[in-house]
PDB file of C-alpha atoms in Angstrom:
ATOM      1  CA  MET A 615      -6.531 -43.171 107.852  1.00  0.00           C
ATOM      2  CA  ASN A 616      -4.059 -42.213 110.755  1.00  0.00           C
ATOM      3  CA  ASP A 617      -1.722 -44.949 113.030  1.00  0.00           C
ATOM      4  CA  THR A 618      -4.409 -44.409 115.690  1.00  0.00           C
ATOM      5  CA  MET A 619      -7.044 -45.789 113.552  1.00  0.00           C
ATOM      6  CA  ILE A 620      -5.312 -48.456 112.529  1.00  0.00           C
ATOM      7  CA  LEU A 621      -4.325 -49.276 115.303  1.00  0.00           C
ATOM      8  CA  LEU A 622      -8.152 -49.340 117.337  1.00  0.00           C
ATOM      9  CA  THR A 623      -9.084 -51.837 113.752  1.00  0.00           C
ATOM     10  CA  SER A 624      -6.208 -53.442 114.591  1.00  0.00           C
ATOM     11  CA  ILE A 625      -7.511 -54.290 117.943  1.00  0.00           C
ATOM     12  CA  VAL A 626     -10.724 -54.478 117.608  1.00  0.00           C
ATOM     13  CA  ASN A 627     -10.166 -57.271 114.634  1.00  0.00           C
ATOM     14  CA  THR A 628      -8.163 -59.285 116.599  1.00  0.00           C
ATOM     15  CA  ILE A 629     -10.746 -58.734 120.095  1.00  0.00           C
ATOM     16  CA  GLU A 630     -13.652 -60.158 117.964  1.00  0.00           C
ATOM     17  CA  ALA A 631     -11.741 -63.048 116.468  1.00  0.00           C
ATOM     18  CA  ALA A 632     -10.773 -63.875 119.792  1.00  0.00           C
ATOM     19  CA  PHE A 633     -14.506 -64.067 121.076  1.00  0.00           C
ATOM     20  CA  TYR A 634     -15.768 -65.616 118.426  1.00  0.00           C
ATOM     21  CA  LEU A 635     -12.365 -68.175 118.779  1.00  0.00           C
ATOM     22  CA  PHE A 636     -13.863 -68.703 122.246  1.00  0.00           C
ATOM     23  CA  ILE A 637     -17.234 -69.620 121.519  1.00  0.00           C
ATOM     24  CA  ILE A 638     -15.946 -72.451 119.344  1.00  0.00           C
ATOM     25  CA  TRP A 639     -13.923 -73.703 121.998  1.00  0.00           C
ATOM     26  CA  THR A 640     -16.531 -73.707 124.370  1.00  0.00           C
ATOM     27  CA  ARG A 641     -19.097 -74.956 122.287  1.00  0.00           C
ATOM     28  CA  LEU A 642     -16.286 -77.480 121.484  1.00  0.00           C
ATOM     29  CA  VAL A 643     -16.143 -79.059 124.618  1.00  0.00           C
ATOM     30  CA  ARG A 644     -19.903 -79.270 126.036  1.00  0.00           C
ATOM     31  CA  ASN A 645     -19.428 -81.239 122.174  1.00  0.00           C
ATOM     32  CA  ASP A 646     -22.642 -79.677 121.830  1.00  0.00           C
ATOM     33  CA  ARG A 647     -22.597 -78.694 118.008  1.00  0.00           C
ATOM     34  CA  ARG A 648     -26.254 -78.046 116.414  1.00  0.00           C
ATOM     35  CA  ASP A 649     -25.394 -74.235 116.475  1.00  0.00           C
ATOM     36  CA  LEU A 650     -22.168 -74.039 114.655  1.00  0.00           C
ATOM     37  CA  PRO A 651     -21.630 -74.182 111.279  1.00  0.00           C
ATOM     38  CA  ILE A 652     -21.567 -77.818 108.746  1.00  0.00           C
ATOM     39  CA  PHE A 653     -18.096 -77.058 108.219  1.00  0.00           C
ATOM     40  CA  LEU A 654     -17.040 -77.315 111.855  1.00  0.00           C
ATOM     41  CA  ARG A 655     -19.188 -79.598 112.760  1.00  0.00           C
TER      42      ARG A 655
END
């Protein structure tokens, strides 16, 4: 793997993690926990 691919992969992983956390946070704020995994209820 060259440095460009490693950089792109890390950026994509960061965006995916931030998006997932944002979805969880908005659901918790709205107190809509039915769609969350059991361990987050």
